[in-house]
Coordinates of C-alpha atoms and ligand atoms in Angstrom, one line a residue:
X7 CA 228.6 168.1 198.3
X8 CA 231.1 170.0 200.7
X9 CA 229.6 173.2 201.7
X10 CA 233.2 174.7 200.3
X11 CA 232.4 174.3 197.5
X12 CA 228.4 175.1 197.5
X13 CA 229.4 178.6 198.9
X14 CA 232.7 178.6 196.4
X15 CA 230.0 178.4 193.6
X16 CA 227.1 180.4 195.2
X17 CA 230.0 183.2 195.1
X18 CA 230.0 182.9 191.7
X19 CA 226.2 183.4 190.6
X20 CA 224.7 184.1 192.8
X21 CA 223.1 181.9 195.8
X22 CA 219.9 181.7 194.2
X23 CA 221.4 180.0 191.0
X24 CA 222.9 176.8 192.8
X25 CA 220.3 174.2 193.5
X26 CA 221.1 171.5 195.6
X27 CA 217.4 170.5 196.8
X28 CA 217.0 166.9 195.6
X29 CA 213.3 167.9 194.4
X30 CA 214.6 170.6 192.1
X31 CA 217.7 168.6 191.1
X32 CA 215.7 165.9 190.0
X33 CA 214.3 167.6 186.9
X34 CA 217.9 167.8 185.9
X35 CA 219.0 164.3 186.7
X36 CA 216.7 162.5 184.1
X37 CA 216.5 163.8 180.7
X38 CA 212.5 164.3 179.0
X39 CA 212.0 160.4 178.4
X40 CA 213.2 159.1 181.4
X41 CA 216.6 157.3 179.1
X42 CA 219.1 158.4 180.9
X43 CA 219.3 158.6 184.9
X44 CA 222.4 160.4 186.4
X45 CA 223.4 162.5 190.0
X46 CA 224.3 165.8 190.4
X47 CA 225.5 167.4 193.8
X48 CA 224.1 171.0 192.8
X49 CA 222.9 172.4 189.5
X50 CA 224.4 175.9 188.9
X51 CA 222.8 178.4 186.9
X52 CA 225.5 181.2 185.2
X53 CA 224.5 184.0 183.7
X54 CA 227.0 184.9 181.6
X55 CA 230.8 183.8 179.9
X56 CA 232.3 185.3 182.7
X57 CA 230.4 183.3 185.1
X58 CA 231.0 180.3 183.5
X59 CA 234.7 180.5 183.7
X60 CA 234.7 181.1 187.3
X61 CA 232.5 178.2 187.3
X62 CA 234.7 176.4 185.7
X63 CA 237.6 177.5 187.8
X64 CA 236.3 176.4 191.0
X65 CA 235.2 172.7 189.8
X66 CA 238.6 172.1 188.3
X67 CA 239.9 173.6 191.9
X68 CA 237.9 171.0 193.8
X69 CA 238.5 167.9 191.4
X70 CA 234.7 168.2 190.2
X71 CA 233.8 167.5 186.6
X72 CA 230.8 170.1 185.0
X73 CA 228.2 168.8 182.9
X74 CA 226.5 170.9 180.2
X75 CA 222.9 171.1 180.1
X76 CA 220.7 173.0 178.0
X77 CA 216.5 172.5 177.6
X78 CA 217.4 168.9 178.7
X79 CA 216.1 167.4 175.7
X80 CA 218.9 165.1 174.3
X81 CA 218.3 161.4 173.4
X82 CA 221.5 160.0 173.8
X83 CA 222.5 160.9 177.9
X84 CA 225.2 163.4 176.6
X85 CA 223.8 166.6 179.2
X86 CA 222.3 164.1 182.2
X87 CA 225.2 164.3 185.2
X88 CA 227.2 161.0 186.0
X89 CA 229.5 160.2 188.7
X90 CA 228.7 163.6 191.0
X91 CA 229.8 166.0 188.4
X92 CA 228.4 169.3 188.4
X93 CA 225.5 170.1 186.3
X94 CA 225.4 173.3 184.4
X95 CA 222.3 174.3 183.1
X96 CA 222.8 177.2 180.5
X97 CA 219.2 178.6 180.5
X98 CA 220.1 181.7 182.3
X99 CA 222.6 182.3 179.1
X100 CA 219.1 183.6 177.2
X101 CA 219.8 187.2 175.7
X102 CA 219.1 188.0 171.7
X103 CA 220.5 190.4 169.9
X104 CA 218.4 192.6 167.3
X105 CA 218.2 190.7 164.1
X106 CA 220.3 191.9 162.0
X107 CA 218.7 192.3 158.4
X108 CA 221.4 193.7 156.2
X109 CA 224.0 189.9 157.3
X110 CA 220.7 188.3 158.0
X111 CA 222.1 187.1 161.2
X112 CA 221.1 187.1 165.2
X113 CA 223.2 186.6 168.1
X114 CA 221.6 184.0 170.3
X115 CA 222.3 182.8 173.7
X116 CA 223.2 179.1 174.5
X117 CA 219.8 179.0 177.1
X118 CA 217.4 180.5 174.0
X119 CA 215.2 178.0 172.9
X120 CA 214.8 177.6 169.6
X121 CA 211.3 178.3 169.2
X122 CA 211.8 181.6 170.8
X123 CA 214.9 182.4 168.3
X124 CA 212.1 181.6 165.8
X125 CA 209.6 183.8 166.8
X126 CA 212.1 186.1 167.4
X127 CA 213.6 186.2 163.6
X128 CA 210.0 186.1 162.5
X129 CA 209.5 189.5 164.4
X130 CA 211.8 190.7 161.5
X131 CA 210.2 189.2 158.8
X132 CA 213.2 186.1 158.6
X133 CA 213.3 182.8 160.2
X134 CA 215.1 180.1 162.0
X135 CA 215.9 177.3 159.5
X136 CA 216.4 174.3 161.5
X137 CA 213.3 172.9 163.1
X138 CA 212.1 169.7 164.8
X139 CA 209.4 168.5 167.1
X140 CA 211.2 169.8 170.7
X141 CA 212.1 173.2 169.9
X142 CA 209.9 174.4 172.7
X143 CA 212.4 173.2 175.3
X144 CA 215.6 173.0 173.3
X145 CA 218.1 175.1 173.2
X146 CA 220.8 177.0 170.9
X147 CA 223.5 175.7 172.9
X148 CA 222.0 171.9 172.8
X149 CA 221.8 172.3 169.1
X150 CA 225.2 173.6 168.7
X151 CA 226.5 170.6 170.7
X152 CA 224.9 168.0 168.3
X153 CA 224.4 169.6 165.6
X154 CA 220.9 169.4 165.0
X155 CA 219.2 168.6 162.1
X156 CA 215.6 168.3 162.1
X157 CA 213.2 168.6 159.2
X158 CA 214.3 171.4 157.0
X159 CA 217.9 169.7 156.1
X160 CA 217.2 169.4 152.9
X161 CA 216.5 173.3 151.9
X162 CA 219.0 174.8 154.7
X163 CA 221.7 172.1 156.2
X164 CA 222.2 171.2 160.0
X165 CA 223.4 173.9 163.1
X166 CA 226.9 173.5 161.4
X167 CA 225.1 175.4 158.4
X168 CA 223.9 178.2 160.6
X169 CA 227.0 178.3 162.6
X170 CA 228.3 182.2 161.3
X171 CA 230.4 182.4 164.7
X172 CA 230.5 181.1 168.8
X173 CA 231.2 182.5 172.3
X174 CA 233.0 180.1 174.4
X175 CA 234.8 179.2 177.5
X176 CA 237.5 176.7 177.9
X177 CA 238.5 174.0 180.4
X178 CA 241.1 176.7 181.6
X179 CA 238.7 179.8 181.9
X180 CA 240.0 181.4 179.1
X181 CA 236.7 182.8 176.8
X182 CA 237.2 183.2 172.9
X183 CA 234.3 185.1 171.8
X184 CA 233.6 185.1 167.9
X185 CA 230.7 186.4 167.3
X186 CA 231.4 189.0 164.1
X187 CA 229.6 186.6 161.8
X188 CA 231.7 187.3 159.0
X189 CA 230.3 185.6 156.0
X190 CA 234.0 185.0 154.7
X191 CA 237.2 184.5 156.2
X192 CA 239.8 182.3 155.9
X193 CA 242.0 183.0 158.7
X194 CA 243.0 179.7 159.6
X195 CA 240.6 176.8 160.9
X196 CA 237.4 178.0 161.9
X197 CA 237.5 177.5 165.7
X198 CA 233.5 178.0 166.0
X199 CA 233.1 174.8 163.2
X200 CA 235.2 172.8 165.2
X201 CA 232.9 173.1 168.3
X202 CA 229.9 172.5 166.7
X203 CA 228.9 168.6 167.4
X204 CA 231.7 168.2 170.5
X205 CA 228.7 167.6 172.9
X206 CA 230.4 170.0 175.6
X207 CA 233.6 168.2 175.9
X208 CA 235.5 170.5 174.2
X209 CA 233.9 174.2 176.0
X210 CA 231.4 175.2 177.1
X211 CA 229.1 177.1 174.3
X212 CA 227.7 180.6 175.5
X213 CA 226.5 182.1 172.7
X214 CA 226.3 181.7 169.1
X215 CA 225.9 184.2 165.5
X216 CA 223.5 182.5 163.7
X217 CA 222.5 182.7 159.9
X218 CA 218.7 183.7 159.2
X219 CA 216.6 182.7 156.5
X220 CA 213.6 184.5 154.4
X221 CA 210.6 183.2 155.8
X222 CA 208.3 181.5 153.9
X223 CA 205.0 182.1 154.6
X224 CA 203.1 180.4 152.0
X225 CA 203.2 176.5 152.7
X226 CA 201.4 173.4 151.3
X227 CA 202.4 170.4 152.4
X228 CA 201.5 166.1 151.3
X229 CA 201.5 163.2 152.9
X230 CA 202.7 160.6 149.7
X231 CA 201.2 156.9 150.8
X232 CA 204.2 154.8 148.9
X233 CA 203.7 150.8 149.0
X234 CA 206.9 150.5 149.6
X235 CA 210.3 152.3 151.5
X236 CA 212.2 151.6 147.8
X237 CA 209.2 153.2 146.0
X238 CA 209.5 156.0 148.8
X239 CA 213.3 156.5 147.9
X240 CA 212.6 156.4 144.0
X241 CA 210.4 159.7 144.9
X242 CA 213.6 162.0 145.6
X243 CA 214.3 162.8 142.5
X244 CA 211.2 164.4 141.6
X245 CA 210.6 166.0 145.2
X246 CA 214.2 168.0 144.6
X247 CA 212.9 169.5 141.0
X248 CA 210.6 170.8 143.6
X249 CA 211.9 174.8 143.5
X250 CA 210.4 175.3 147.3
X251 CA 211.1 171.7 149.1
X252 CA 211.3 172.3 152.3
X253 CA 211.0 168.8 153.9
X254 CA 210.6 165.0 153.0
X255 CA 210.3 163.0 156.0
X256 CA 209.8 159.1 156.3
X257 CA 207.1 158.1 158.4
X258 CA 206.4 154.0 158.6
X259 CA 202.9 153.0 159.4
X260 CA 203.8 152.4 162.9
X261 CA 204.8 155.6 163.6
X262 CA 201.6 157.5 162.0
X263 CA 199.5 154.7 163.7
X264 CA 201.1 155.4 167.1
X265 CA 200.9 159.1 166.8
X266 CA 197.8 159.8 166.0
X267 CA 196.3 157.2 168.1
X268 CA 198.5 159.6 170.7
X269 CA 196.9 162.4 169.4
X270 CA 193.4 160.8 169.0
X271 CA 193.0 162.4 165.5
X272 CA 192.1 160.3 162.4
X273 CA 195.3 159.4 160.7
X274 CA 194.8 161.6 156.9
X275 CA 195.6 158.3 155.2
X276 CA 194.7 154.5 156.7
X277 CA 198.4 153.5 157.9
X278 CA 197.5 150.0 156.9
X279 CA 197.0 151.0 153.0
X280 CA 201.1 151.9 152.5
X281 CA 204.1 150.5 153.1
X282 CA 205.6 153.9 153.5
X283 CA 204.3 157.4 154.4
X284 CA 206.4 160.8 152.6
X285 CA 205.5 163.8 154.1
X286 CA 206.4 166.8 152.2
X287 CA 206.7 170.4 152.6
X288 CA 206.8 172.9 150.3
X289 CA 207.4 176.9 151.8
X290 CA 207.7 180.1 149.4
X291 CA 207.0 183.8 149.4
X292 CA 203.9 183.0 146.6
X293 CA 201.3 179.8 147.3
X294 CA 203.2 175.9 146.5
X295 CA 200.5 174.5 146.3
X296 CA 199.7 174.2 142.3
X297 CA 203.7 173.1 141.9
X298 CA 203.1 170.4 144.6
X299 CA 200.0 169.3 143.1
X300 CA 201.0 168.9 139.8
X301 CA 203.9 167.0 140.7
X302 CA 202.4 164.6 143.3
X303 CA 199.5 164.1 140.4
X304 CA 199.9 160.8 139.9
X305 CA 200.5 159.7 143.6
X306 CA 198.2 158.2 146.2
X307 CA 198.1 160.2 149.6
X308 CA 196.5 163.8 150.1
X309 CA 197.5 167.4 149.9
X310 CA 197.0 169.2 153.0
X311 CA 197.6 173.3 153.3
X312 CA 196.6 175.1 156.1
X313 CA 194.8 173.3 159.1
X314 CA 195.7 170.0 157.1
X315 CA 199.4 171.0 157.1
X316 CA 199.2 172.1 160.3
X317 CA 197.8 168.9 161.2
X318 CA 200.4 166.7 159.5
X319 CA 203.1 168.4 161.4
X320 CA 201.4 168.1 164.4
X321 CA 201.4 164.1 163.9
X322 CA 205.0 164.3 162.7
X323 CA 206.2 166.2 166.0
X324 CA 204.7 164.0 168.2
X325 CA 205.9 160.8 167.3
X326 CA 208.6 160.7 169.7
X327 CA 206.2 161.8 172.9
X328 CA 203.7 159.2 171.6
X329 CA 206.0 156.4 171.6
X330 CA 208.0 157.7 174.8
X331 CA 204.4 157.0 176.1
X332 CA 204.1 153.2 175.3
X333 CA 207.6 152.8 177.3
X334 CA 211.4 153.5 177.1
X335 CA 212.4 152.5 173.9
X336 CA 216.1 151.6 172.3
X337 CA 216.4 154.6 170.5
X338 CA 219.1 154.5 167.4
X339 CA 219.3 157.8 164.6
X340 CA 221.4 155.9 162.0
X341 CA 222.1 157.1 158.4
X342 CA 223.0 155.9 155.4
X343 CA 223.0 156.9 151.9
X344 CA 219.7 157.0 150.5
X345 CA 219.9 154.2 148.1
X346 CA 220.7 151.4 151.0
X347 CA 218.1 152.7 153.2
X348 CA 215.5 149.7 152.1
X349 CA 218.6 147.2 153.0
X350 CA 219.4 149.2 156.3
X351 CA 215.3 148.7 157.1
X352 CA 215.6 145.0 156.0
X353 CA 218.3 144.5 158.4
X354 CA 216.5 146.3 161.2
X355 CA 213.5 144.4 161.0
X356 CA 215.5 140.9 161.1
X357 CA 217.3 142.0 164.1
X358 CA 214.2 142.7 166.0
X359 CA 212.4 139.9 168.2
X360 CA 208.7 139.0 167.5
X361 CA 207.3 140.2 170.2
X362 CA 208.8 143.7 170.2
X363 CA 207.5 146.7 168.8
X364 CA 209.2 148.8 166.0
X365 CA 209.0 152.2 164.9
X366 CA 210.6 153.7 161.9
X367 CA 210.6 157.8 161.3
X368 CA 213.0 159.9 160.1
X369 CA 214.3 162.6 157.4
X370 CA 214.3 160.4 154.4
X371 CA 216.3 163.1 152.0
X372 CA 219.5 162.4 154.3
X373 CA 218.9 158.9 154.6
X374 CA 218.2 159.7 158.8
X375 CA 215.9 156.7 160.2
X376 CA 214.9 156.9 163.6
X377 CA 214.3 153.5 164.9
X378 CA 212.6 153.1 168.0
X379 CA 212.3 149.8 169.5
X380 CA 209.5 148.8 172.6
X381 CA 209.7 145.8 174.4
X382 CA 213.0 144.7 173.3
X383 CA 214.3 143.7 176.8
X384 CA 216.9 141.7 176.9
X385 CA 217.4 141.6 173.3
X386 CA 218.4 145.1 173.3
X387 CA 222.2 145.2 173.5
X388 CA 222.4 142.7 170.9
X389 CA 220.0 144.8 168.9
X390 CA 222.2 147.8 169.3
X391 CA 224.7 146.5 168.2
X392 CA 223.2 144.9 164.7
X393 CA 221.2 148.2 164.1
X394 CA 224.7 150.2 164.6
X395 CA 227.0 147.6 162.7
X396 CA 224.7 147.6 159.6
X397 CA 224.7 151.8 159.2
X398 CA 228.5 151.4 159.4
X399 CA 228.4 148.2 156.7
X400 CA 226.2 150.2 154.6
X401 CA 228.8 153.4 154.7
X402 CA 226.4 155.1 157.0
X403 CA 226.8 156.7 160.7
X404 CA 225.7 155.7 164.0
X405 CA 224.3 159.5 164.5
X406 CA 222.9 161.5 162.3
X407 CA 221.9 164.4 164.3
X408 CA 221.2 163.1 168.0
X409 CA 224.8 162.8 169.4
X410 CA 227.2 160.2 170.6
X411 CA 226.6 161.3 174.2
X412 CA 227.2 158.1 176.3
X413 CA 225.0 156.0 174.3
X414 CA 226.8 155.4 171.8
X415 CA 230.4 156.2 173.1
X416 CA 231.6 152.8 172.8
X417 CA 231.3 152.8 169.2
X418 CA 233.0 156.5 168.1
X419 CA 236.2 154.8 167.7
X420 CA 234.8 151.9 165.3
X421 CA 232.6 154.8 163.3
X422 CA 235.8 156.7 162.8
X423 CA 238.4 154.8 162.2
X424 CA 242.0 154.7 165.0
X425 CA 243.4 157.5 162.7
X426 CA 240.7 160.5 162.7
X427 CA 239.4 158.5 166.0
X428 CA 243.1 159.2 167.7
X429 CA 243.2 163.0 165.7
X430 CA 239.8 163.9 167.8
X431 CA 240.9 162.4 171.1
X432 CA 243.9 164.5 171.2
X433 CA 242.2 167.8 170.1
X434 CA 240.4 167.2 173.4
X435 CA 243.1 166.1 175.6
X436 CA 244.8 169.6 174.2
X437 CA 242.1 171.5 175.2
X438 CA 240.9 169.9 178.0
X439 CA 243.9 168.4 179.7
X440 CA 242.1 167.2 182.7
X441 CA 239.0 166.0 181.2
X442 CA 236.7 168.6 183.5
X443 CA 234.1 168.8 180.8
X444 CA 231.7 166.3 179.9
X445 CA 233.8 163.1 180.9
X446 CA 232.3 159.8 179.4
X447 CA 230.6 161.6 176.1
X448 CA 232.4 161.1 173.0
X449 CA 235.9 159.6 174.3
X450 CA 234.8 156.7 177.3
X451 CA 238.5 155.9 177.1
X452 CA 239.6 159.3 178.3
X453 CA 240.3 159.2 181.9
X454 CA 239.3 162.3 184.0
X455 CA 241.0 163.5 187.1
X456 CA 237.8 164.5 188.5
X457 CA 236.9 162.6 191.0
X458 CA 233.3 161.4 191.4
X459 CA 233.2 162.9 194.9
X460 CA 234.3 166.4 195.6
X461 CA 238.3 167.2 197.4
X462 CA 236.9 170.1 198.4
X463 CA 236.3 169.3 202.0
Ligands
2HG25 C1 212.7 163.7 165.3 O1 213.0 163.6 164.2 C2 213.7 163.7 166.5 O2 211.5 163.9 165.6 C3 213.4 162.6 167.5 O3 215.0 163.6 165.9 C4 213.6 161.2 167.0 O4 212.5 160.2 168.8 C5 213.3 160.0 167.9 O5 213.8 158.9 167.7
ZN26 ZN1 215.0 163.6 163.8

């Protein structure tokens, strides 16, 4: 990288927050399970909107695209840097606001992680409703991007459902900050909604109003051993009469082998005995556990509250890390609506060679399977590509709540439709003119003026 630029953007933030050691870099090159392997000539750390913008001004001076990056968790390659672009990490961007009790709302930085935005709400007796295994490491501004979902979809809806209002800057430096969380307005289109789920191609996200929930702190939880995914489906109706549900998730016997063998902990229920695993959660300000009970009464599987809940969601959340483990898998999150799920699986598994290894997971109330597939070698384009045509046959998505990012960008166009695929493409060629931000994600067809290599010489 020219050392123009390095100081241009050491002016910025700082010379401290501009890492150009390969060592360092590194961490930000790769993301957490080793998919996705990329270059950056410097990672730059702002600190703020304002920093960003002059961030952004000096790439788009020097012909040098920017790459968003927040806890570096993603599964689809949308934050890893390509082609010499600059990597921002947003993890300085970290400050929370009080909670605010009487909207029930928090302003949250893009770099919080959203474990600490949880603990943070819970501080004020409220809580942070969307929830998956990596929230540790990942961020508000990463789940803004993709719209996470997570486990409690059911009860609360994804990031777009917490959404109350965004801070913001654009390709041209120019910072719309919307952060009022106004529970109602109508004002035209929501600007905020429309950034939620453009994976940093559209601005860069700096901060965000978020909704709160009451937290529940009386939990019981089951794991429901099913001999069948259609028998596991035909067990919605009853969970939602639940007035507390708070999660079904779909674990195949694969993935509550592999996890717990992971974990080295006896699986609750012998994976072998079912042909599907439903966990379910129940949360509520009085104890679940006598509703749960009576209406899992006539199912095989066991009730777990307390340690055993904990226990169940410690298996769940480590599923991912426990096949990341075994290898690199093809990782696809496909959905479809519930009812086709069994046909979705049966496709799946036909698709998949004999000797390779698959792993089915997911949020079965929104019809979300994670399919993880080990070993599949050469077989895996073609894979791809069967696992991704079937959830569009079956009137599903190729993302459910990971991202396009570059995995998948080759197939946005075919998921939309030329019409609304066209409509998004020039929303971002309006905005982004140049293509500075986040070149390749979403739109591969887009061509960016940012050179691979620095002008700035
Ligand atoms: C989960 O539900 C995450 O745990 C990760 O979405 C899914 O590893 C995966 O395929
Ligand atoms: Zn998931």
């Amino acid at each position: 990288m020219s050392s123009l630029l390095v100081s241009a953007l050491r002016d910025v933030v700082g010379a401290a927050h501009v890492l150009v050691d390969a060592d360092v870099r590194a961490t930000y090159e790769t993301d957490w399970l080793g998919q996705t392997h990329g270059t950056t000539p410097a990672v730059v750390r702002p600190g703020s909107a304002q920093e960003v913008a002059a961030v952004l001004g000096v790439c788009a001076a020097a012909g040098v695209a920017v790459v968003p990056q927040g806890g570096n968790t993603g599964l689809v390659g949308g934050s890893v840097p390509r082609g010499g672009a600059v990597l921002l990490s947003m993890q300085r961007c970290s400050s929370l606001s009080t909670v605010d009790t009487l909207s029930m709302q928090v302003t949250a930085g893009a770099g919080v992680t959203i474990e600490h935005l949880q603990q943070h709400a819970r501080a004020a007796g409220l809580d942070f409703a969307v929830d998956w295994g990596a929230r540790a490491t990942a961020t508000v501004g990463g789940a803004v991007n993709t719209n996470a979902g997570g486990s409690r979809v059911v009860r609360f809806g994804t990031m777009r459902a917490q959404v109350m209002g965004l801070q913001a800057v654009f390709a041209d430096g120019s910072i719309v900050t919307q952060l009022e969380g106004l529970p109602k307005e109508t004002a035209g289109p929501h600007l905020p909604s429309l950034l939620v789920g453009s994976e940093g191609t559209l601005a860069v996200v700096t901060a965000a109003r978020l909704r709160l929930v009451p937290w529940f702190r009386a939990t019981a939880a089951a794991l429901v051993a099913c001999d069948s995914l259609v028998d596991a489906v035909s067990l919605l109706p009853q969970l939602r009469q639940l007035p507390n549900l708070d999660a079904v998730e779909l674990l195949m016997p694969e993935a509550l082998a592999i996890a717990c063998k992971f974990l080295d902990v006896r699986p609750p229920v012998a994976p072998s005995s079912a042909g599907a695993f439903v966990m379910v959660d129940c949360a509520a300000h009085h104890d679940p556990t006598d509703e749960l009970a009576s209406l899992l009464a006539n199912e095989r599987g066991v009730l777990a509250v307390g340690a055993q809940r904990d226990l169940l969601y410690r298996i769940r959340d480590h599923v991912t890390i426990a096949i990341g483990a075994l290898g690199v898998p093809l990782k696809l999150d496909v959905a479809v609506p519930v009812q086709h799920l069994d046909r979705l699986v049966r496709r799946v598994t036909a698709a998949v060679p004999g000797d390779a290894r698959l792993v089915i997971f997911g949020h079965l109330a929104e019809g979300n399977l994670h399919v993880n597939v080990l070993g599949a070698g050469e077989a895996a384009p073609l894979l791809r590509e069967r696992v991704l045509e079937a959830a569009i046959e079956l009137g599903g998505t190729i993302s459910a709540e990971h991202g396009i990012g570059v995995a998948k960008a080759d197939w946005l166009e075919r998921l939309k439709g030329p019409a609304a695929y066209a409509a998004l493409r020039a929303i971002k060629s309006a905005l982004d003119p140049t293509n500075l931000l986040n070149p390749g994600v979403l739109y591969p067809d887009l061509p960016t003026r940012h050179d691979p290599q620095p002008r700035f010489t």
